[in-house]
PDB file of C-alpha atoms and ligand atoms in Angstrom:
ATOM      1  CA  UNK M  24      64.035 150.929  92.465  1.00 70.00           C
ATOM      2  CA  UNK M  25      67.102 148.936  92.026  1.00 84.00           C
ATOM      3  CA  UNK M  26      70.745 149.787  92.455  1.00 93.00           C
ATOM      4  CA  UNK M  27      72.479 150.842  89.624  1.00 98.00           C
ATOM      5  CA  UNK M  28      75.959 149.108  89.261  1.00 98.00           C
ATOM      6  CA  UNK M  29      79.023 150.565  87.115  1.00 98.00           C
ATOM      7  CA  UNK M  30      81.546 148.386  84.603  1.00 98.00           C
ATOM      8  CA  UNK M  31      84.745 150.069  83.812  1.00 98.00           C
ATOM      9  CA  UNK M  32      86.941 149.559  81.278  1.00 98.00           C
ATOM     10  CA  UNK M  33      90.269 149.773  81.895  1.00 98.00           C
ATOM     11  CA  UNK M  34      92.576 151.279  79.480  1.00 97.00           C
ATOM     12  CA  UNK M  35      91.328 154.716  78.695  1.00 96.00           C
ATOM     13  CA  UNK M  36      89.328 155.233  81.493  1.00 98.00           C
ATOM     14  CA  UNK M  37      90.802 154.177  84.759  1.00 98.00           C
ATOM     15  CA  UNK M  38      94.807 154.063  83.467  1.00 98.00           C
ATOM     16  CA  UNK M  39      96.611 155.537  80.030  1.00 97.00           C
ATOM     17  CA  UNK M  40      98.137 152.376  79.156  1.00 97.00           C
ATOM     18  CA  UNK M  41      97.725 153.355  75.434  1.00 95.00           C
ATOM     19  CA  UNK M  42     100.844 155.385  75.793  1.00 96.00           C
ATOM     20  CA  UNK M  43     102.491 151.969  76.738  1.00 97.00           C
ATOM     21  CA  UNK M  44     101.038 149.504  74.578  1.00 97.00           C
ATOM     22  CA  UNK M  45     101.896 152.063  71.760  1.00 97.00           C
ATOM     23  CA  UNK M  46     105.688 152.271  72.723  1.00 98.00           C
ATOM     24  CA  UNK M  47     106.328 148.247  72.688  1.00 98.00           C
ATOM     25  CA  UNK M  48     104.158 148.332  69.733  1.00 98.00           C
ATOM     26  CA  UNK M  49     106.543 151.019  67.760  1.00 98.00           C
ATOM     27  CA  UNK M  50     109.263 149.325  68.570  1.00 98.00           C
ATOM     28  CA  UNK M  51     108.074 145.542  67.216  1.00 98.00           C
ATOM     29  CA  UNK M  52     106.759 147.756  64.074  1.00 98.00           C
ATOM     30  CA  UNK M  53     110.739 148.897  64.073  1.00 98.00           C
ATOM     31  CA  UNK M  54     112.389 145.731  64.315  1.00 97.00           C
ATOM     32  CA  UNK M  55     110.180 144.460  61.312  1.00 98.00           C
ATOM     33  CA  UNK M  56     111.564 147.095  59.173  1.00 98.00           C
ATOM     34  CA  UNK M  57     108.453 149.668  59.316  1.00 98.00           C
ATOM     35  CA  UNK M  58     107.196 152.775  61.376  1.00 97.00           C
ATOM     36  CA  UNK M  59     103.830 152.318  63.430  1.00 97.00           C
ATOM     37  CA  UNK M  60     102.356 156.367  64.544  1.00 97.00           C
ATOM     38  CA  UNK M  61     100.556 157.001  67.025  1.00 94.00           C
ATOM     39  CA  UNK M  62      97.292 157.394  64.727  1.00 93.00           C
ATOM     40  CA  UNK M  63      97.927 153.666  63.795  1.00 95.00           C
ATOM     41  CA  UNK M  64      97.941 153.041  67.756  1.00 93.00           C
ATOM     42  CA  UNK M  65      94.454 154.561  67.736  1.00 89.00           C
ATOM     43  CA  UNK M  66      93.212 151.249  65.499  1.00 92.00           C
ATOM     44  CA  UNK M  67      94.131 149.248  68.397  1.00 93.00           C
ATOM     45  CA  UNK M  68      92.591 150.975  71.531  1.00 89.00           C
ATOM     46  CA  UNK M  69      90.308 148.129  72.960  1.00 89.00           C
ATOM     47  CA  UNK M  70      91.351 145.837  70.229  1.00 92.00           C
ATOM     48  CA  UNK M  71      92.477 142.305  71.776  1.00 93.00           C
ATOM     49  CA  UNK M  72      96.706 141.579  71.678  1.00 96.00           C
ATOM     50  CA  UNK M  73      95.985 138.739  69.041  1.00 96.00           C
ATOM     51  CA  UNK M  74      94.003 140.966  66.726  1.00 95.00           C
ATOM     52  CA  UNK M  75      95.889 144.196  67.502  1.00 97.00           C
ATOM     53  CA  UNK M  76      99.313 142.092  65.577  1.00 98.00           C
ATOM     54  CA  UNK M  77      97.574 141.635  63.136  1.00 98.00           C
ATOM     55  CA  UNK M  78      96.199 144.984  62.195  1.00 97.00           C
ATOM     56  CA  UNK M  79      99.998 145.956  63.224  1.00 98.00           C
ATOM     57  CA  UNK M  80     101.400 143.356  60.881  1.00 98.00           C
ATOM     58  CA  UNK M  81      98.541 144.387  57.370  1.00 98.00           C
ATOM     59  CA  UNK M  82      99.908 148.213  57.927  1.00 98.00           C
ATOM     60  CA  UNK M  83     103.777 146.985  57.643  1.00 98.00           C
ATOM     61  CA  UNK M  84     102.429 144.279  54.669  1.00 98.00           C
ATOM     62  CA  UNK M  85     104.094 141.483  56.344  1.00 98.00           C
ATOM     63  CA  UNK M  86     102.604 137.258  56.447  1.00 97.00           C
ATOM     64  CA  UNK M  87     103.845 135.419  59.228  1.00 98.00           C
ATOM     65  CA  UNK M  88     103.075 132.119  60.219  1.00 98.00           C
ATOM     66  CA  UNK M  89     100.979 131.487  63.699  1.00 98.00           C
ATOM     67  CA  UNK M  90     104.131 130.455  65.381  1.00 98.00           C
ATOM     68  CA  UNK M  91     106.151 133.673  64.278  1.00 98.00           C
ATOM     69  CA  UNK M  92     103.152 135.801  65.308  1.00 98.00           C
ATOM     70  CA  UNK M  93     103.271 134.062  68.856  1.00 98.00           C
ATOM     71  CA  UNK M  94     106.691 134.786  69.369  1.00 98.00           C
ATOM     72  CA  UNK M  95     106.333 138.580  68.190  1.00 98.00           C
ATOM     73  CA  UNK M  96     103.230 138.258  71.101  1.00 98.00           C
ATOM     74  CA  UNK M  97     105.000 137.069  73.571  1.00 98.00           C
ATOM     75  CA  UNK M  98     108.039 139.642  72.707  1.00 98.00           C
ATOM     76  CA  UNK M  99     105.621 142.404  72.843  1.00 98.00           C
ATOM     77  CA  UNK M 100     103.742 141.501  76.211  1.00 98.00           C
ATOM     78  CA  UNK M 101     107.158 141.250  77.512  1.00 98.00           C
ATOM     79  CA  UNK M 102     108.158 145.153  76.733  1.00 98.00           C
ATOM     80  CA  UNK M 103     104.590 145.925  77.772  1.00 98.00           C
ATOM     81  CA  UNK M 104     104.934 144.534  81.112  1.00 98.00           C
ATOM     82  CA  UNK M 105     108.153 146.290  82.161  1.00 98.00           C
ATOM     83  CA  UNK M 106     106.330 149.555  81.471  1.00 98.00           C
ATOM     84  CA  UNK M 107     103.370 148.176  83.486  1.00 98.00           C
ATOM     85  CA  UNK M 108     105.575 147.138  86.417  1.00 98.00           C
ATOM     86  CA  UNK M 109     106.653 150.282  87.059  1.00 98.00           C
ATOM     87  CA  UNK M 110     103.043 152.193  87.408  1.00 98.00           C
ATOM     88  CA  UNK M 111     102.044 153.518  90.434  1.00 98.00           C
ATOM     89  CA  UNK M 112      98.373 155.057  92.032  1.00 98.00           C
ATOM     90  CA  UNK M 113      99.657 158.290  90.101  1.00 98.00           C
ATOM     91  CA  UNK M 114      98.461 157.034  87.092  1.00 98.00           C
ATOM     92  CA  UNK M 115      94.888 156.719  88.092  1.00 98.00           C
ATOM     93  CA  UNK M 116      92.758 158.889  85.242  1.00 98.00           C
ATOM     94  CA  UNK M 117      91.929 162.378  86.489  1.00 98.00           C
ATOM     95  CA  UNK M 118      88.193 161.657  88.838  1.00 98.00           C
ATOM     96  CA  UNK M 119      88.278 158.174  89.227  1.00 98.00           C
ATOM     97  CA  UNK M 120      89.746 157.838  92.225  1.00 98.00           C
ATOM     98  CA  UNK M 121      86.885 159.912  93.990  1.00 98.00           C
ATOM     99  CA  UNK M 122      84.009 158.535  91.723  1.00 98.00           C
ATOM    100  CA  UNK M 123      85.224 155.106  92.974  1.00 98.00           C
ATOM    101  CA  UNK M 124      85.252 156.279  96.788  1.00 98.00           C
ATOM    102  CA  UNK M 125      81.971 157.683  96.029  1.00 98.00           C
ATOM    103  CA  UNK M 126      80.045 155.014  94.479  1.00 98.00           C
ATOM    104  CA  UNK M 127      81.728 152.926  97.670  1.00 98.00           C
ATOM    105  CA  UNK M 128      80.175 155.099 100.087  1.00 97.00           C
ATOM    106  CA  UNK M 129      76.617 154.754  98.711  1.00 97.00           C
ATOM    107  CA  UNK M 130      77.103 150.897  98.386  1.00 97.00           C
ATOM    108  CA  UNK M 131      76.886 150.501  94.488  1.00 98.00           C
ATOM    109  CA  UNK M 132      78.995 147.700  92.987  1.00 98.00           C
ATOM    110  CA  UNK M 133      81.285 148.325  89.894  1.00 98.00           C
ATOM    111  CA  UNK M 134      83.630 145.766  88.107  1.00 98.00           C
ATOM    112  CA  UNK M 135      85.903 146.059  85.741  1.00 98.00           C
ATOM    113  CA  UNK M 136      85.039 145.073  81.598  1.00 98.00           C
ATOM    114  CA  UNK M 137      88.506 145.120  79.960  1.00 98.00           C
ATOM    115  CA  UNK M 138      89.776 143.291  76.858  1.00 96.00           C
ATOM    116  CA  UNK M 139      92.950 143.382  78.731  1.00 97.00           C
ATOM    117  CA  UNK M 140      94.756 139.915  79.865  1.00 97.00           C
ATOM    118  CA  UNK M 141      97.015 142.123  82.390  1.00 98.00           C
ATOM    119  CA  UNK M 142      94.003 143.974  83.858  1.00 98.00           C
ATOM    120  CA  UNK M 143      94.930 141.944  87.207  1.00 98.00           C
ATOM    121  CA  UNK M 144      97.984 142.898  87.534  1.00 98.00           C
ATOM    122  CA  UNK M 145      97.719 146.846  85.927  1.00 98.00           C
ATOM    123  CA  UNK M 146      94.840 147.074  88.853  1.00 98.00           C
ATOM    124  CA  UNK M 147      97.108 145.720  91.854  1.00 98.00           C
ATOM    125  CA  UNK M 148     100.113 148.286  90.349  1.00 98.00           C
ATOM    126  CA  UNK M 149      97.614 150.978  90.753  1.00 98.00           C
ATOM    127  CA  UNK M 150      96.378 150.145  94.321  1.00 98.00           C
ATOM    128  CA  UNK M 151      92.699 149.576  92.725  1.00 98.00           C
ATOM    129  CA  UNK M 152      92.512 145.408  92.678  1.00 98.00           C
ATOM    130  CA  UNK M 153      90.385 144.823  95.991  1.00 97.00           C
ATOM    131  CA  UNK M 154      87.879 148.169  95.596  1.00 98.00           C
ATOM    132  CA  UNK M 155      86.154 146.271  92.282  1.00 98.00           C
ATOM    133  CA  UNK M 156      83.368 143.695  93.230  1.00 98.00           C
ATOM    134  CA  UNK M 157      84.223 141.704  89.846  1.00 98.00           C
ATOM    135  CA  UNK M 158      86.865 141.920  87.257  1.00 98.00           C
ATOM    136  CA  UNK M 159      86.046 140.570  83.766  1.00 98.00           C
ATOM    137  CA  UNK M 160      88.728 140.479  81.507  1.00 97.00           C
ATOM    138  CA  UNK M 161      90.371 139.098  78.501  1.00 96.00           C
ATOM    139  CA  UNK M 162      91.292 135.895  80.524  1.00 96.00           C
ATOM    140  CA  UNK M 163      87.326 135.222  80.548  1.00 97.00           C
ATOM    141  CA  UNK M 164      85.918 136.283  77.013  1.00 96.00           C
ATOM    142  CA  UNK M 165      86.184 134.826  74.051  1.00 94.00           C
ATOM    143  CA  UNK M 166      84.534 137.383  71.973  1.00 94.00           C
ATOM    144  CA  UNK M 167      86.208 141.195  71.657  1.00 93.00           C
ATOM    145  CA  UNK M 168      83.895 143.647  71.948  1.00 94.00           C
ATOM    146  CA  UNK M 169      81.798 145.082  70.323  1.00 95.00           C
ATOM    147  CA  UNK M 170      80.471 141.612  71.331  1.00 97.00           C
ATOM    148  CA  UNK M 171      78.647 142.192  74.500  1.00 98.00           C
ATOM    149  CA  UNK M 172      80.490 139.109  76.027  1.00 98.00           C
ATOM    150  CA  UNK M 173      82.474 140.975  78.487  1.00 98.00           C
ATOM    151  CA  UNK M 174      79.815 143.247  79.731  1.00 98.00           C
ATOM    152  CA  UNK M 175      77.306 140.348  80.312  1.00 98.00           C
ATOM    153  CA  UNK M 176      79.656 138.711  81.894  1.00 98.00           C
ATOM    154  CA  UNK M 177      80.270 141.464  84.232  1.00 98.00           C
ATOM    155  CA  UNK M 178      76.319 142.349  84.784  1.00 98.00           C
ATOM    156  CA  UNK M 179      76.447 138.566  85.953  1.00 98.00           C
ATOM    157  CA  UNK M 180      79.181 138.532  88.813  1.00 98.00           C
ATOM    158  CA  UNK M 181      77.603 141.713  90.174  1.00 98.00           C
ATOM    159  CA  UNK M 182      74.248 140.281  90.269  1.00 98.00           C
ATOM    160  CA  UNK M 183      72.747 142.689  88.208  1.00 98.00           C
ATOM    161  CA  UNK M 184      70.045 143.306  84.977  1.00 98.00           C
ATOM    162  CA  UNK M 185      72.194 144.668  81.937  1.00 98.00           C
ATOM    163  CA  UNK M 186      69.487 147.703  81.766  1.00 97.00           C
ATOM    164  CA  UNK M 187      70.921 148.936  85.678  1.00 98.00           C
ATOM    165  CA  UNK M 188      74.408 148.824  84.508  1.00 98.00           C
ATOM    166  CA  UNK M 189      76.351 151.658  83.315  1.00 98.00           C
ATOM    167  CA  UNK M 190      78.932 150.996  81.391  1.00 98.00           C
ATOM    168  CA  UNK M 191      82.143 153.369  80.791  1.00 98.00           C
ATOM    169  CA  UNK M 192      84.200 153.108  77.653  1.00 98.00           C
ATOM    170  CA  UNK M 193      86.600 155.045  75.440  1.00 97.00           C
ATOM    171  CA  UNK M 194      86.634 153.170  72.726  1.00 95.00           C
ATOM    172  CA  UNK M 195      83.991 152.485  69.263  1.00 94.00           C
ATOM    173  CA  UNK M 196      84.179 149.126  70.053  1.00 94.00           C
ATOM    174  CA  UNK M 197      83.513 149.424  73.543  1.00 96.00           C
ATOM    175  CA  UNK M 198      80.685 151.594  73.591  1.00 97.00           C
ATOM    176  CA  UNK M 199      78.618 149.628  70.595  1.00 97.00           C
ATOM    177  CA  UNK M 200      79.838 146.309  73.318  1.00 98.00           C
ATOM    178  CA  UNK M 201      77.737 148.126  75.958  1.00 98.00           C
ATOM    179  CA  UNK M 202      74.821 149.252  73.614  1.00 98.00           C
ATOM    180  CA  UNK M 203      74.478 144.988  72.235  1.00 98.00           C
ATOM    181  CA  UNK M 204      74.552 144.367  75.953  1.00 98.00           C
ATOM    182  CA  UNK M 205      71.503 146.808  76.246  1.00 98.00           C
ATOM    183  CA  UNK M 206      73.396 148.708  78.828  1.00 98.00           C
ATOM    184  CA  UNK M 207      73.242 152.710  79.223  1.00 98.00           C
ATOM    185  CA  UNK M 208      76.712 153.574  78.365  1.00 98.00           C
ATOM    186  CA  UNK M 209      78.829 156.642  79.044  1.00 98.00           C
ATOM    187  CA  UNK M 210      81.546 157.572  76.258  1.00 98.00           C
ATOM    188  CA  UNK M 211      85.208 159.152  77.165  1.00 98.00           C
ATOM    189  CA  UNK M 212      86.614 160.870  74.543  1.00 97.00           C
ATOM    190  CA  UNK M 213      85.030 162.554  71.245  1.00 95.00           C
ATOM    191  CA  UNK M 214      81.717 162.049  70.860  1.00 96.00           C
ATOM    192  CA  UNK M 215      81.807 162.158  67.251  1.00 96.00           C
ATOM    193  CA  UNK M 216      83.322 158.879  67.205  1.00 93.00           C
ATOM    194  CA  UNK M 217      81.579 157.912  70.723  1.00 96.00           C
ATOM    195  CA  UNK M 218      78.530 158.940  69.230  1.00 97.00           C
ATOM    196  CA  UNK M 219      76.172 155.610  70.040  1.00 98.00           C
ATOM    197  CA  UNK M 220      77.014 156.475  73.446  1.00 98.00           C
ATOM    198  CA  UNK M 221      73.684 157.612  75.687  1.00 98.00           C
ATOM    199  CA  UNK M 222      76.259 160.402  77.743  1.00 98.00           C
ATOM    200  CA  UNK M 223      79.758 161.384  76.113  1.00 98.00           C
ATOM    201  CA  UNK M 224      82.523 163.136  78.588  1.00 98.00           C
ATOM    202  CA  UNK M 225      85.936 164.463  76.639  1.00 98.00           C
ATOM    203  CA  UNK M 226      87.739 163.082  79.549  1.00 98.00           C
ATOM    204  CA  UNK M 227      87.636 161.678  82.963  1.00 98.00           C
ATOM    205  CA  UNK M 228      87.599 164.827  84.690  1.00 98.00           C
ATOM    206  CA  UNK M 229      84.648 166.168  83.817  1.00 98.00           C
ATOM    207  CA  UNK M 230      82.816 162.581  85.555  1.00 98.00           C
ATOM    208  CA  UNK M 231      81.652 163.892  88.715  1.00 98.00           C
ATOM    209  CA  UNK M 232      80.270 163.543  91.189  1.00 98.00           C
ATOM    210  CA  UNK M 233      77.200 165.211  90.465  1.00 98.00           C
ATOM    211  CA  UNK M 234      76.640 163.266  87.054  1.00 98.00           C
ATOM    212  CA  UNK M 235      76.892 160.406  88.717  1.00 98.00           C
ATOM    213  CA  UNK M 236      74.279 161.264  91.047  1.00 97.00           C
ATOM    214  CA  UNK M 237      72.287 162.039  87.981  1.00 96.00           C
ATOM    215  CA  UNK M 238      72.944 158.314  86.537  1.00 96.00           C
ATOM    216  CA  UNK M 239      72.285 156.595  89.598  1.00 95.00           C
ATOM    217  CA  UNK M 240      68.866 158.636  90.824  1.00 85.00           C
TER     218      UNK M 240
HETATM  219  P1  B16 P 324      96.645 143.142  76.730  1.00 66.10           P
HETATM  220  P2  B16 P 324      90.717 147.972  77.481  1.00 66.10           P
HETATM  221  C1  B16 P 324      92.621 147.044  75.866  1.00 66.10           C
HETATM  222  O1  B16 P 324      92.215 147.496  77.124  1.00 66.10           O
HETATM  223  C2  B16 P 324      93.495 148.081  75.183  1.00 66.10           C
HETATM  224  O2  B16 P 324      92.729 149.251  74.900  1.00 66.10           O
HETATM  225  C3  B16 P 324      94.009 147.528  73.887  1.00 66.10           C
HETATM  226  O3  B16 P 324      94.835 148.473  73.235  1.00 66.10           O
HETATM  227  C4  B16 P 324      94.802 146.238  74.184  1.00 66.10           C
HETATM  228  O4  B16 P 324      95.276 145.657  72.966  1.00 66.10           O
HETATM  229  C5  B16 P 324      93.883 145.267  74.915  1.00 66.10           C
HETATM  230  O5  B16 P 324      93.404 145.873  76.101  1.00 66.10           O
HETATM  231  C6  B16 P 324      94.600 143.964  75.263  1.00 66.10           C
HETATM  232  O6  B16 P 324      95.565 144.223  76.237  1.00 66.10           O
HETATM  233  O7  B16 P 324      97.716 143.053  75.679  1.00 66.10           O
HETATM  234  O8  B16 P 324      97.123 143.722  78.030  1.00 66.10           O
HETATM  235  O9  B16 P 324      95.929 141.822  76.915  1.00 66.10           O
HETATM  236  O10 B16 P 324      90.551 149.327  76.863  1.00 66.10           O
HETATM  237  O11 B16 P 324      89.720 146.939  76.969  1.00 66.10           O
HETATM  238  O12 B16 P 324      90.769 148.026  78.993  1.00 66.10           O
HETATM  239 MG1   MG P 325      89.605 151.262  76.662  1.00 66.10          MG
END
């Protein structure tokens, strides 16, 4: 039988950098005159920057031209990043670090599938850069999930058949990504809204070991 091969995503499921998009989000919501919650952050969890502005800028009713929404990118990525900068390995999700040493030690592959254009750099803050085989990323897509783009893309560098890879997501968009890509997916978070997921897991933690013996025999 062949090896199985994992794809994480990254926000949500290796790193919380929710909590930090959300902040430099809040405060570009502020500085336009209106308040963004943190149930308004929960419309952008795997959304891409360029189409989490503009679901930012329909809740505060604002039209801005392409070069005003560039600069409010650009002034965004820039708060972003000095939160980013200052993560450490201590931010690694609850479990991952040992289901990554474990899936090492029996030789299966896993690379990363993030809508994230700082996924480089959030992975070398966090010590984690040189254990993936393959990143894929929002540098190399051009279609947000839940266009299988990124996963297929991913399935590709490892060298792999989408149906033995197992994807990991925590968000909608990510899991129905995964399901278009024809790849068994695991969902973190509530499986009510993970619910096209084949396996749902309310958080990290609770991915051991032993299920992922389970998804690899
Ligand atoms: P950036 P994931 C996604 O990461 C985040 O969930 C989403 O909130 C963010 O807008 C997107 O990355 C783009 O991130 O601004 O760093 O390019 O969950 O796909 O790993
Ligand atoms: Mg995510």
């Amino acid at each position: 039988m062949t090896k199985k091969a994992f794809i994480f995503d990254l926000d949500g499921v290796i790193v919380d950098t929710a909590k930090y998009h959300y902040l430099a989000w809040k405060n570009l919501a502020n500085s336009l005159g209106f308040d963004f919650t943190p149930s308004n952050n929960e419309l952008l969890k795997g959304v891409s920057r360029v189409r989490s502005l503009d679901i930012l800028l329909s809740i505060g009713k604002i039209n801005l031209s392409q070069e005003e929404k560039d600069k409010l990118l650009a002034q965004k990525n820039e708060e972003y990043l000095t939160y980013v900068n200052q993560m450490t390995s201590d931010e690694i999700l609850p479990g991952i670090t040992a289901l990554l040493s474990y899936l090492e030690g029996q030789q299966i592959t896993f690379s990363l599938g993030s809508a994230s254009k700082n996924a480089p750099l959030i992975l070398k803050k966090v010590g984690l850069f040189n254990k993936f085989s393959a990143i894929v990323d929002g540098n190399d897509v051009s279609m947000a999930k839940p266009d299988p783009e990124v996963f297929l893309l991913a399935a590709k560098k490892l060298n792999k058949s989408p149906q033995d890879c197992i994807v990991v997501e925590d968000a909608a968009a990510g899991v129905q990504a995964a399901k278009n890509a024809k790849m068994i997916c695991v969902g973190i978070g509530d499986s009510t809204i993970l619910k096209d997921a084949d396996f749902t897991l309310a958080s990290t933690e609770e991915f051991t070991i032993d299920f992922a013996k389970k998804l690899i025999d």
